[in-house]
PDB file of N, CA and C in Angstrom:
ATOM      1  N   MET I   1     -39.081 215.666 191.616  1.00  0.00           N
ATOM      2  CA  MET I   1     -38.317 216.789 192.113  1.00  0.00           C
ATOM      3  C   MET I   1     -38.084 217.808 191.003  1.00  0.00           C
ATOM      4  N   ARG I   2     -37.843 217.316 189.807  1.00  0.00           N
ATOM      5  CA  ARG I   2     -37.596 218.209 188.681  1.00  0.00           C
ATOM      6  C   ARG I   2     -38.849 219.010 188.341  1.00  0.00           C
ATOM      7  N   LEU I   3     -40.013 218.350 188.392  1.00  0.00           N
ATOM      8  CA  LEU I   3     -41.275 219.036 188.131  1.00  0.00           C
ATOM      9  C   LEU I   3     -41.518 220.136 189.156  1.00  0.00           C
ATOM     10  N   ALA I   4     -41.172 219.877 190.398  1.00  0.00           N
ATOM     11  CA  ALA I   4     -41.344 220.883 191.444  1.00  0.00           C
ATOM     12  C   ALA I   4     -40.462 222.104 191.183  1.00  0.00           C
ATOM     13  N   LEU I   5     -39.253 221.880 190.743  1.00  0.00           N
ATOM     14  CA  LEU I   5     -38.362 223.001 190.436  1.00  0.00           C
ATOM     15  C   LEU I   5     -38.859 223.812 189.253  1.00  0.00           C
ATOM     16  N   VAL I   6     -39.367 223.129 188.241  1.00  0.00           N
ATOM     17  CA  VAL I   6     -39.897 223.825 187.066  1.00  0.00           C
ATOM     18  C   VAL I   6     -41.122 224.641 187.449  1.00  0.00           C
ATOM     19  N   CYS I   7     -42.026 224.050 188.229  1.00  0.00           N
ATOM     20  CA  CYS I   7     -43.229 224.776 188.672  1.00  0.00           C
ATOM     21  C   CYS I   7     -42.851 225.970 189.546  1.00  0.00           C
ATOM     22  N   ALA I   8     -41.869 225.800 190.394  1.00  0.00           N
ATOM     23  CA  ALA I   8     -41.426 226.903 191.246  1.00  0.00           C
ATOM     24  C   ALA I   8     -40.829 228.034 190.413  1.00  0.00           C
ATOM     25  N   ALA I   9     -40.032 227.688 189.414  1.00  0.00           N
ATOM     26  CA  ALA I   9     -39.447 228.711 188.546  1.00  0.00           C
ATOM     27  C   ALA I   9     -40.527 229.450 187.763  1.00  0.00           C
ATOM     28  N   ILE I  10     -41.492 228.709 187.242  1.00  0.00           N
ATOM     29  CA  ILE I  10     -42.603 229.334 186.520  1.00  0.00           C
ATOM     30  C   ILE I  10     -43.372 230.260 187.450  1.00  0.00           C
ATOM     31  N   ALA I  11     -43.613 229.809 188.675  1.00  0.00           N
ATOM     32  CA  ALA I  11     -44.373 230.614 189.627  1.00  0.00           C
ATOM     33  C   ALA I  11     -43.634 231.900 189.995  1.00  0.00           C
ATOM     34  N   VAL I  12     -42.336 231.821 190.203  1.00  0.00           N
ATOM     35  CA  VAL I  12     -41.561 233.013 190.579  1.00  0.00           C
ATOM     36  C   VAL I  12     -41.538 234.027 189.439  1.00  0.00           C
ATOM     37  N   VAL I  13     -41.287 233.564 188.235  1.00  0.00           N
ATOM     38  CA  VAL I  13     -41.261 234.475 187.083  1.00  0.00           C
ATOM     39  C   VAL I  13     -42.646 235.068 186.842  1.00  0.00           C
ATOM     40  N   SER I  14     -43.667 234.236 186.943  1.00  0.00           N
ATOM     41  CA  SER I  14     -45.030 234.713 186.726  1.00  0.00           C
ATOM     42  C   SER I  14     -45.444 235.712 187.792  1.00  0.00           C
ATOM     43  N   TYR I  15     -45.067 235.451 189.045  1.00  0.00           N
ATOM     44  CA  TYR I  15     -45.389 236.407 190.107  1.00  0.00           C
ATOM     45  C   TYR I  15     -44.687 237.739 189.859  1.00  0.00           C
ATOM     46  N   GLY I  16     -43.468 237.684 189.364  1.00  0.00           N
ATOM     47  CA  GLY I  16     -42.772 238.916 189.003  1.00  0.00           C
ATOM     48  C   GLY I  16     -43.525 239.692 187.937  1.00  0.00           C
ATOM     49  N   PHE I  17     -44.083 238.965 186.975  1.00  0.00           N
ATOM     50  CA  PHE I  17     -44.886 239.627 185.942  1.00  0.00           C
ATOM     51  C   PHE I  17     -46.166 240.227 186.518  1.00  0.00           C
ATOM     52  N   THR I  18     -46.791 239.556 187.480  1.00  0.00           N
ATOM     53  CA  THR I  18     -48.028 240.098 188.041  1.00  0.00           C
ATOM     54  C   THR I  18     -47.777 241.382 188.820  1.00  0.00           C
ATOM     55  N   LEU I  19     -46.578 241.568 189.333  1.00  0.00           N
ATOM     56  CA  LEU I  19     -46.279 242.795 190.065  1.00  0.00           C
ATOM     57  C   LEU I  19     -46.236 244.015 189.154  1.00  0.00           C
ATOM     58  N   THR I  20     -46.161 243.801 187.848  1.00  0.00           N
ATOM     59  CA  THR I  20     -46.161 244.938 186.928  1.00  0.00           C
ATOM     60  C   THR I  20     -47.526 245.589 186.817  1.00  0.00           C
ATOM     61  N   VAL I  21     -48.555 245.002 187.411  1.00  0.00           N
ATOM     62  CA  VAL I  21     -49.881 245.609 187.368  1.00  0.00           C
ATOM     63  C   VAL I  21     -49.877 246.953 188.111  1.00  0.00           C
ATOM     64  N   ILE I  22     -48.939 247.133 189.010  1.00  0.00           N
ATOM     65  CA  ILE I  22     -48.840 248.386 189.761  1.00  0.00           C
ATOM     66  C   ILE I  22     -48.248 249.495 188.888  1.00  0.00           C
ATOM     67  N   SER I  23     -47.511 249.116 187.864  1.00  0.00           N
ATOM     68  CA  SER I  23     -46.868 250.084 186.980  1.00  0.00           C
ATOM     69  C   SER I  23     -47.894 250.729 186.058  1.00  0.00           C
ATOM     70  N   ASP I  24     -47.588 251.926 185.604  1.00  0.00           N
ATOM     71  CA  ASP I  24     -48.474 252.609 184.663  1.00  0.00           C
ATOM     72  C   ASP I  24     -48.196 252.231 183.220  1.00  0.00           C
ATOM     73  N   THR I  25     -46.993 251.779 182.918  1.00  0.00           N
ATOM     74  CA  THR I  25     -46.648 251.492 181.529  1.00  0.00           C
ATOM     75  C   THR I  25     -46.525 250.006 181.212  1.00  0.00           C
ATOM     76  N   PHE I  26     -46.139 249.194 182.164  1.00  0.00           N
ATOM     77  CA  PHE I  26     -45.900 247.779 181.895  1.00  0.00           C
ATOM     78  C   PHE I  26     -46.992 246.862 182.461  1.00  0.00           C
ATOM     79  N   PHE I  27     -48.177 247.402 182.709  1.00  0.00           N
ATOM     80  CA  PHE I  27     -49.224 246.608 183.344  1.00  0.00           C
ATOM     81  C   PHE I  27     -49.722 245.459 182.471  1.00  0.00           C
ATOM     82  N   TRP I  28     -49.438 245.495 181.170  1.00  0.00           N
ATOM     83  CA  TRP I  28     -49.871 244.410 180.285  1.00  0.00           C
ATOM     84  C   TRP I  28     -49.146 243.099 180.590  1.00  0.00           C
ATOM     85  N   PHE I  29     -47.967 243.180 181.208  1.00  0.00           N
ATOM     86  CA  PHE I  29     -47.232 241.968 181.560  1.00  0.00           C
ATOM     87  C   PHE I  29     -47.901 241.185 182.692  1.00  0.00           C
ATOM     88  N   ALA I  30     -48.848 241.794 183.371  1.00  0.00           N
ATOM     89  CA  ALA I  30     -49.541 241.103 184.462  1.00  0.00           C
ATOM     90  C   ALA I  30     -50.441 239.986 183.936  1.00  0.00           C
ATOM     91  N   ILE I  31     -50.949 240.122 182.724  1.00  0.00           N
ATOM     92  CA  ILE I  31     -51.836 239.094 182.160  1.00  0.00           C
ATOM     93  C   ILE I  31     -51.097 237.772 181.968  1.00  0.00           C
ATOM     94  N   PRO I  32     -49.934 237.739 181.292  1.00  0.00           N
ATOM     95  CA  PRO I  32     -49.226 236.466 181.224  1.00  0.00           C
ATOM     96  C   PRO I  32     -48.729 235.994 182.581  1.00  0.00           C
ATOM     97  N   GLY I  33     -48.501 236.921 183.497  1.00  0.00           N
ATOM     98  CA  GLY I  33     -48.082 236.527 184.839  1.00  0.00           C
ATOM     99  C   GLY I  33     -49.163 235.748 185.561  1.00  0.00           C
ATOM    100  N   VAL I  34     -50.391 236.228 185.498  1.00  0.00           N
ATOM    101  CA  VAL I  34     -51.507 235.524 186.128  1.00  0.00           C
ATOM    102  C   VAL I  34     -51.749 234.189 185.436  1.00  0.00           C
ATOM    103  N   LEU I  35     -51.673 234.172 184.125  1.00  0.00           N
ATOM    104  CA  LEU I  35     -51.849 232.906 183.396  1.00  0.00           C
ATOM    105  C   LEU I  35     -50.744 231.909 183.742  1.00  0.00           C
ATOM    106  N   GLY I  36     -49.525 232.390 183.916  1.00  0.00           N
ATOM    107  CA  GLY I  36     -48.422 231.517 184.304  1.00  0.00           C
ATOM    108  C   GLY I  36     -48.599 230.966 185.711  1.00  0.00           C
ATOM    109  N   LEU I  37     -49.074 231.817 186.633  1.00  0.00           N
ATOM    110  CA  LEU I  37     -49.336 231.340 187.991  1.00  0.00           C
ATOM    111  C   LEU I  37     -50.435 230.285 188.000  1.00  0.00           C
ATOM    112  N   LEU I  38     -51.478 230.514 187.231  1.00  0.00           N
ATOM    113  CA  LEU I  38     -52.562 229.536 187.160  1.00  0.00           C
ATOM    114  C   LEU I  38     -52.086 228.224 186.550  1.00  0.00           C
ATOM    115  N   THR I  39     -51.242 228.318 185.546  1.00  0.00           N
ATOM    116  CA  THR I  39     -50.690 227.104 184.936  1.00  0.00           C
ATOM    117  C   THR I  39     -49.835 226.338 185.923  1.00  0.00           C
ATOM    118  N   ALA I  40     -49.006 227.039 186.677  1.00  0.00           N
ATOM    119  CA  ALA I  40     -48.173 226.371 187.680  1.00  0.00           C
ATOM    120  C   ALA I  40     -49.030 225.714 188.749  1.00  0.00           C
ATOM    121  N   VAL I  41     -50.113 226.366 189.155  1.00  0.00           N
ATOM    122  CA  VAL I  41     -51.012 225.797 190.156  1.00  0.00           C
ATOM    123  C   VAL I  41     -51.676 224.534 189.630  1.00  0.00           C
ATOM    124  N   ILE I  42     -52.149 224.574 188.418  1.00  0.00           N
ATOM    125  CA  ILE I  42     -52.823 223.411 187.834  1.00  0.00           C
ATOM    126  C   ILE I  42     -51.858 222.237 187.709  1.00  0.00           C
ATOM    127  N   ILE I  43     -50.662 222.491 187.219  1.00  0.00           N
ATOM    128  CA  ILE I  43     -49.680 221.413 187.047  1.00  0.00           C
ATOM    129  C   ILE I  43     -49.259 220.846 188.400  1.00  0.00           C
ATOM    130  N   ALA I  44     -48.971 221.715 189.364  1.00  0.00           N
ATOM    131  CA  ALA I  44     -48.516 221.249 190.673  1.00  0.00           C
ATOM    132  C   ALA I  44     -49.612 220.488 191.406  1.00  0.00           C
ATOM    133  N   THR I  45     -50.838 220.983 191.358  1.00  0.00           N
ATOM    134  CA  THR I  45     -51.951 220.303 192.028  1.00  0.00           C
ATOM    135  C   THR I  45     -52.214 218.953 191.391  1.00  0.00           C
ATOM    136  N   HIS I  46     -52.173 218.910 190.091  1.00  0.00           N
ATOM    137  CA  HIS I  46     -52.374 217.649 189.377  1.00  0.00           C
ATOM    138  C   HIS I  46     -51.272 216.654 189.728  1.00  0.00           C
ATOM    139  N   ALA I  47     -50.045 217.131 189.821  1.00  0.00           N
ATOM    140  CA  ALA I  47     -48.923 216.242 190.151  1.00  0.00           C
ATOM    141  C   ALA I  47     -49.028 215.703 191.570  1.00  0.00           C
ATOM    142  N   VAL I  48     -49.458 216.537 192.503  1.00  0.00           N
ATOM    143  CA  VAL I  48     -49.566 216.088 193.895  1.00  0.00           C
ATOM    144  C   VAL I  48     -50.707 215.089 194.062  1.00  0.00           C
ATOM    145  N   LEU I  49     -51.846 215.373 193.480  1.00  0.00           N
ATOM    146  CA  LEU I  49     -53.005 214.497 193.677  1.00  0.00           C
ATOM    147  C   LEU I  49     -52.943 213.219 192.852  1.00  0.00           C
ATOM    148  N   ASN I  50     -52.128 213.167 191.818  1.00  0.00           N
ATOM    149  CA  ASN I  50     -52.062 211.975 190.977  1.00  0.00           C
ATOM    150  C   ASN I  50     -50.834 211.108 191.238  1.00  0.00           C
ATOM    151  N   ARG I  51     -50.078 211.395 192.286  1.00  0.00           N
ATOM    152  CA  ARG I  51     -48.965 210.519 192.642  1.00  0.00           C
ATOM    153  C   ARG I  51     -49.512 209.187 193.124  1.00  0.00           C
ATOM    154  N   PRO I  52     -48.758 208.108 192.942  1.00  0.00           N
ATOM    155  CA  PRO I  52     -49.227 206.810 193.439  1.00  0.00           C
ATOM    156  C   PRO I  52     -49.396 206.846 194.959  1.00  0.00           C
ATOM    157  N   PRO I  53     -50.582 206.484 195.459  1.00  0.00           N
ATOM    158  CA  PRO I  53     -50.860 206.651 196.882  1.00  0.00           C
ATOM    159  C   PRO I  53     -50.315 205.560 197.783  1.00  0.00           C
ATOM    160  N   GLY I  54     -50.020 204.394 197.274  1.00  0.00           N
ATOM    161  CA  GLY I  54     -49.570 203.309 198.135  1.00  0.00           C
ATOM    162  C   GLY I  54     -50.717 202.423 198.547  1.00  0.00           C
ATOM    163  N   LYS I  55     -50.635 201.853 199.740  1.00  0.00           N
ATOM    164  CA  LYS I  55     -51.627 200.854 200.131  1.00  0.00           C
ATOM    165  C   LYS I  55     -52.934 201.462 200.648  1.00  0.00           C
ATOM    166  N   ASP I  56     -52.903 202.624 201.298  1.00  0.00           N
ATOM    167  CA  ASP I  56     -54.113 203.272 201.802  1.00  0.00           C
ATOM    168  C   ASP I  56     -54.532 204.391 200.860  1.00  0.00           C
ATOM    169  N   ALA I  57     -54.982 204.029 199.673  1.00  0.00           N
ATOM    170  CA  ALA I  57     -55.247 204.995 198.614  1.00  0.00           C
ATOM    171  C   ALA I  57     -56.241 206.087 199.007  1.00  0.00           C
ATOM    172  N   PRO I  58     -57.432 205.775 199.492  1.00  0.00           N
ATOM    173  CA  PRO I  58     -58.376 206.868 199.786  1.00  0.00           C
ATOM    174  C   PRO I  58     -57.883 207.798 200.895  1.00  0.00           C
ATOM    175  N   ARG I  59     -57.271 207.229 201.907  1.00  0.00           N
ATOM    176  CA  ARG I  59     -56.799 208.048 203.024  1.00  0.00           C
ATOM    177  C   ARG I  59     -55.664 208.973 202.590  1.00  0.00           C
ATOM    178  N   VAL I  60     -54.754 208.466 201.796  1.00  0.00           N
ATOM    179  CA  VAL I  60     -53.626 209.276 201.330  1.00  0.00           C
ATOM    180  C   VAL I  60     -54.125 210.400 200.425  1.00  0.00           C
ATOM    181  N   GLN I  61     -55.063 210.108 199.549  1.00  0.00           N
ATOM    182  CA  GLN I  61     -55.597 211.147 198.670  1.00  0.00           C
ATOM    183  C   GLN I  61     -56.304 212.242 199.464  1.00  0.00           C
ATOM    184  N   LEU I  62     -57.066 211.848 200.461  1.00  0.00           N
ATOM    185  CA  LEU I  62     -57.751 212.849 201.276  1.00  0.00           C
ATOM    186  C   LEU I  62     -56.774 213.670 202.107  1.00  0.00           C
ATOM    187  N   THR I  63     -55.691 213.057 202.554  1.00  0.00           N
ATOM    188  CA  THR I  63     -54.668 213.806 203.285  1.00  0.00           C
ATOM    189  C   THR I  63     -53.993 214.828 202.375  1.00  0.00           C
ATOM    190  N   ARG I  64     -53.662 214.407 201.172  1.00  0.00           N
ATOM    191  CA  ARG I  64     -53.059 215.347 200.212  1.00  0.00           C
ATOM    192  C   ARG I  64     -54.017 216.475 199.884  1.00  0.00           C
ATOM    193  N   TYR I  65     -55.293 216.147 199.715  1.00  0.00           N
ATOM    194  CA  TYR I  65     -56.292 217.167 199.430  1.00  0.00           C
ATOM    195  C   TYR I  65     -56.408 218.146 200.594  1.00  0.00           C
ATOM    196  N   ALA I  66     -56.380 217.642 201.823  1.00  0.00           N
ATOM    197  CA  ALA I  66     -56.475 218.509 203.000  1.00  0.00           C
ATOM    198  C   ALA I  66     -55.297 219.469 203.073  1.00  0.00           C
ATOM    199  N   VAL I  67     -54.111 218.992 202.743  1.00  0.00           N
ATOM    200  CA  VAL I  67     -52.931 219.862 202.742  1.00  0.00           C
ATOM    201  C   VAL I  67     -53.072 220.950 201.675  1.00  0.00           C
ATOM    202  N   ILE I  68     -53.562 220.575 200.506  1.00  0.00           N
ATOM    203  CA  ILE I  68     -53.757 221.565 199.438  1.00  0.00           C
ATOM    204  C   ILE I  68     -54.802 222.591 199.849  1.00  0.00           C
ATOM    205  N   VAL I  69     -55.868 222.153 200.509  1.00  0.00           N
ATOM    206  CA  VAL I  69     -56.891 223.096 200.977  1.00  0.00           C
ATOM    207  C   VAL I  69     -56.309 224.048 202.019  1.00  0.00           C
ATOM    208  N   LEU I  70     -55.490 223.551 202.931  1.00  0.00           N
ATOM    209  CA  LEU I  70     -54.860 224.427 203.923  1.00  0.00           C
ATOM    210  C   LEU I  70     -53.944 225.455 203.270  1.00  0.00           C
ATOM    211  N   VAL I  71     -53.202 225.028 202.266  1.00  0.00           N
ATOM    212  CA  VAL I  71     -52.333 225.961 201.549  1.00  0.00           C
ATOM    213  C   VAL I  71     -53.165 227.014 200.813  1.00  0.00           C
ATOM    214  N   SER I  72     -54.261 226.592 200.196  1.00  0.00           N
ATOM    215  CA  SER I  72     -55.097 227.551 199.473  1.00  0.00           C
ATOM    216  C   SER I  72     -55.771 228.531 200.430  1.00  0.00           C
ATOM    217  N   VAL I  73     -56.162 228.073 201.617  1.00  0.00           N
ATOM    218  CA  VAL I  73     -56.729 228.987 202.616  1.00  0.00           C
ATOM    219  C   VAL I  73     -55.676 230.003 203.050  1.00  0.00           C
ATOM    220  N   ALA I  74     -54.452 229.559 203.230  1.00  0.00           N
ATOM    221  CA  ALA I  74     -53.374 230.485 203.596  1.00  0.00           C
ATOM    222  C   ALA I  74     -53.104 231.489 202.478  1.00  0.00           C
ATOM    223  N   LEU I  75     -53.161 231.019 201.230  1.00  0.00           N
ATOM    224  CA  LEU I  75     -52.931 231.928 200.108  1.00  0.00           C
ATOM    225  C   LEU I  75     -54.013 232.998 200.011  1.00  0.00           C
ATOM    226  N   VAL I  76     -55.217 232.675 200.440  1.00  0.00           N
ATOM    227  CA  VAL I  76     -56.293 233.659 200.411  1.00  0.00           C
ATOM    228  C   VAL I  76     -56.251 234.554 201.645  1.00  0.00           C
ATOM    229  N   ALA I  77     -56.012 233.972 202.810  1.00  0.00           N
ATOM    230  CA  ALA I  77     -56.142 234.721 204.058  1.00  0.00           C
ATOM    231  C   ALA I  77     -54.977 235.673 204.328  1.00  0.00           C
ATOM    232  N   VAL I  78     -53.769 235.238 204.073  1.00  0.00           N
ATOM    233  CA  VAL I  78     -52.602 236.067 204.435  1.00  0.00           C
ATOM    234  C   VAL I  78     -52.599 237.418 203.710  1.00  0.00           C
ATOM    235  N   PRO I  79     -52.805 237.472 202.390  1.00  0.00           N
ATOM    236  CA  PRO I  79     -52.822 238.802 201.763  1.00  0.00           C
ATOM    237  C   PRO I  79     -53.956 239.690 202.262  1.00  0.00           C
ATOM    238  N   LEU I  80     -55.104 239.088 202.559  1.00  0.00           N
ATOM    239  CA  LEU I  80     -56.222 239.904 203.030  1.00  0.00           C
ATOM    240  C   LEU I  80     -55.997 240.399 204.459  1.00  0.00           C
ATOM    241  N   LEU I  81     -55.416 239.568 205.301  1.00  0.00           N
ATOM    242  CA  LEU I  81     -55.157 239.982 206.679  1.00  0.00           C
ATOM    243  C   LEU I  81     -53.986 240.951 206.772  1.00  0.00           C
ATOM    244  N   ALA I  82     -52.953 240.727 205.972  1.00  0.00           N
ATOM    245  CA  ALA I  82     -51.777 241.601 206.008  1.00  0.00           C
ATOM    246  C   ALA I  82     -52.018 242.911 205.266  1.00  0.00           C
ATOM    247  N   ASP I  83     -52.974 242.915 204.352  1.00  0.00           N
ATOM    248  CA  ASP I  83     -53.330 244.088 203.554  1.00  0.00           C
ATOM    249  C   ASP I  83     -52.122 244.678 202.822  1.00  0.00           C
ATOM    250  N   VAL I  84     -51.385 243.795 202.170  1.00  0.00           N
ATOM    251  CA  VAL I  84     -50.240 244.194 201.357  1.00  0.00           C
ATOM    252  C   VAL I  84     -50.631 243.991 199.892  1.00  0.00           C
ATOM    253  N   ARG I  85     -50.658 245.044 199.122  1.00  0.00           N
ATOM    254  CA  ARG I  85     -51.181 244.936 197.765  1.00  0.00           C
ATOM    255  C   ARG I  85     -50.292 244.112 196.838  1.00  0.00           C
ATOM    256  N   TYR I  86     -49.032 243.928 197.200  1.00  0.00           N
ATOM    257  CA  TYR I  86     -48.151 243.100 196.381  1.00  0.00           C
ATOM    258  C   TYR I  86     -48.514 241.616 196.492  1.00  0.00           C
ATOM    259  N   LEU I  87     -49.235 241.245 197.525  1.00  0.00           N
ATOM    260  CA  LEU I  87     -49.619 239.851 197.722  1.00  0.00           C
ATOM    261  C   LEU I  87     -51.020 239.531 197.199  1.00  0.00           C
ATOM    262  N   TYR I  88     -51.754 240.520 196.722  1.00  0.00           N
ATOM    263  CA  TYR I  88     -53.127 240.288 196.278  1.00  0.00           C
ATOM    264  C   TYR I  88     -53.280 239.275 195.145  1.00  0.00           C
ATOM    265  N   PRO I  89     -52.313 239.097 194.248  1.00  0.00           N
ATOM    266  CA  PRO I  89     -52.494 238.039 193.238  1.00  0.00           C
ATOM    267  C   PRO I  89     -52.647 236.646 193.843  1.00  0.00           C
ATOM    268  N   PHE I  90     -52.139 236.452 195.062  1.00  0.00           N
ATOM    269  CA  PHE I  90     -52.255 235.143 195.692  1.00  0.00           C
ATOM    270  C   PHE I  90     -53.678 234.816 196.125  1.00  0.00           C
ATOM    271  N   VAL I  91     -54.539 235.810 196.263  1.00  0.00           N
ATOM    272  CA  VAL I  91     -55.936 235.549 196.614  1.00  0.00           C
ATOM    273  C   VAL I  91     -56.600 234.751 195.499  1.00  0.00           C
ATOM    274  N   GLY I  92     -56.446 235.196 194.286  1.00  0.00           N
ATOM    275  CA  GLY I  92     -57.015 234.471 193.144  1.00  0.00           C
ATOM    276  C   GLY I  92     -56.365 233.116 192.942  1.00  0.00           C
ATOM    277  N   ILE I  93     -55.077 233.048 193.167  1.00  0.00           N
ATOM    278  CA  ILE I  93     -54.362 231.774 193.018  1.00  0.00           C
ATOM    279  C   ILE I  93     -54.829 230.777 194.077  1.00  0.00           C
ATOM    280  N   GLY I  94     -55.052 231.242 195.296  1.00  0.00           N
ATOM    281  CA  GLY I  94     -55.547 230.363 196.351  1.00  0.00           C
ATOM    282  C   GLY I  94     -56.930 229.817 196.036  1.00  0.00           C
ATOM    283  N   MET I  95     -57.803 230.677 195.520  1.00  0.00           N
ATOM    284  CA  MET I  95     -59.141 230.210 195.146  1.00  0.00           C
ATOM    285  C   MET I  95     -59.067 229.206 194.000  1.00  0.00           C
ATOM    286  N   MET I  96     -58.206 229.478 193.041  1.00  0.00           N
ATOM    287  CA  MET I  96     -58.059 228.564 191.910  1.00  0.00           C
ATOM    288  C   MET I  96     -57.459 227.238 192.361  1.00  0.00           C
ATOM    289  N   THR I  97     -56.537 227.269 193.302  1.00  0.00           N
ATOM    290  CA  THR I  97     -55.961 226.036 193.827  1.00  0.00           C
ATOM    291  C   THR I  97     -57.039 225.164 194.453  1.00  0.00           C
ATOM    292  N   PHE I  98     -57.909 225.769 195.233  1.00  0.00           N
ATOM    293  CA  PHE I  98     -58.997 225.023 195.862  1.00  0.00           C
ATOM    294  C   PHE I  98     -59.923 224.417 194.813  1.00  0.00           C
ATOM    295  N   LEU I  99     -60.285 225.187 193.799  1.00  0.00           N
ATOM    296  CA  LEU I  99     -61.191 224.680 192.765  1.00  0.00           C
ATOM    297  C   LEU I  99     -60.563 223.543 191.961  1.00  0.00           C
ATOM    298  N   VAL I 100     -59.297 223.683 191.593  1.00  0.00           N
ATOM    299  CA  VAL I 100     -58.622 222.641 190.821  1.00  0.00           C
ATOM    300  C   VAL I 100     -58.476 221.370 191.650  1.00  0.00           C
ATOM    301  N   ALA I 101     -58.089 221.507 192.910  1.00  0.00           N
ATOM    302  CA  ALA I 101     -57.929 220.329 193.770  1.00  0.00           C
ATOM    303  C   ALA I 101     -59.267 219.633 193.995  1.00  0.00           C
ATOM    304  N   SER I 102     -60.315 220.404 194.204  1.00  0.00           N
ATOM    305  CA  SER I 102     -61.634 219.797 194.407  1.00  0.00           C
ATOM    306  C   SER I 102     -62.093 219.058 193.166  1.00  0.00           C
ATOM    307  N   ARG I 103     -61.895 219.654 192.022  1.00  0.00           N
ATOM    308  CA  ARG I 103     -62.301 219.006 190.772  1.00  0.00           C
ATOM    309  C   ARG I 103     -61.523 217.712 190.541  1.00  0.00           C
ATOM    310  N   LEU I 104     -60.219 217.745 190.771  1.00  0.00           N
ATOM    311  CA  LEU I 104     -59.411 216.539 190.594  1.00  0.00           C
ATOM    312  C   LEU I 104     -59.803 215.444 191.575  1.00  0.00           C
ATOM    313  N   LEU I 105     -60.067 215.816 192.818  1.00  0.00           N
ATOM    314  CA  LEU I 105     -60.453 214.814 193.806  1.00  0.00           C
ATOM    315  C   LEU I 105     -61.805 214.196 193.452  1.00  0.00           C
ATOM    316  N   ILE I 106     -62.748 215.014 193.016  1.00  0.00           N
ATOM    317  CA  ILE I 106     -64.065 214.489 192.623  1.00  0.00           C
ATOM    318  C   ILE I 106     -63.932 213.540 191.446  1.00  0.00           C
ATOM    319  N   GLU I 107     -63.113 213.895 190.472  1.00  0.00           N
ATOM    320  CA  GLU I 107     -62.901 212.995 189.321  1.00  0.00           C
ATOM    321  C   GLU I 107     -62.246 211.687 189.746  1.00  0.00           C
ATOM    322  N   GLN I 108     -61.295 211.759 190.668  1.00  0.00           N
ATOM    323  CA  GLN I 108     -60.634 210.540 191.139  1.00  0.00           C
ATOM    324  C   GLN I 108     -61.594 209.672 191.909  1.00  0.00           C
ATOM    325  N   ARG I 109     -62.429 210.246 192.743  1.00  0.00           N
ATOM    326  CA  ARG I 109     -63.376 209.470 193.536  1.00  0.00           C
ATOM    327  C   ARG I 109     -64.464 208.875 192.646  1.00  0.00           C
ATOM    328  N   ARG I 110     -64.839 209.573 191.612  1.00  0.00           N
ATOM    329  CA  ARG I 110     -65.840 209.067 190.674  1.00  0.00           C
ATOM    330  C   ARG I 110     -65.276 207.891 189.884  1.00  0.00           C
ATOM    331  N   GLY I 111     -64.002 207.961 189.526  1.00  0.00           N
ATOM    332  CA  GLY I 111     -63.359 206.913 188.733  1.00  0.00           C
ATOM    333  C   GLY I 111     -63.007 205.688 189.554  1.00  0.00           C
ATOM    334  N   ALA I 112     -62.918 205.816 190.862  1.00  0.00           N
ATOM    335  CA  ALA I 112     -62.501 204.687 191.710  1.00  0.00           C
ATOM    336  C   ALA I 112     -63.609 203.746 192.055  1.00  0.00           C
TER     337      ALA I 112
END
């Protein structure tokens, strides 16, 4: 629970930094904002996929992966469908979430 709160705080602050890309003078703050969002995604995805699965290990891992894929699809689709430029950083974050989750799942399946 504590990790989730820390990741959420990092994500909110980082998203605030990415919104400075619209500014003419403070657009440099968007770079650490995007890096912070990517870091939060990597940590959160790693934490979700590496939790102890219980007795049905492969099924639980695939269910968690499916949920992460659905979230990443929503992160990509909603900003593009709504056409709100303040949400565009989530397109890259959604794609990165999918790539990180896929890589972690492949490594777990290879190791099992």
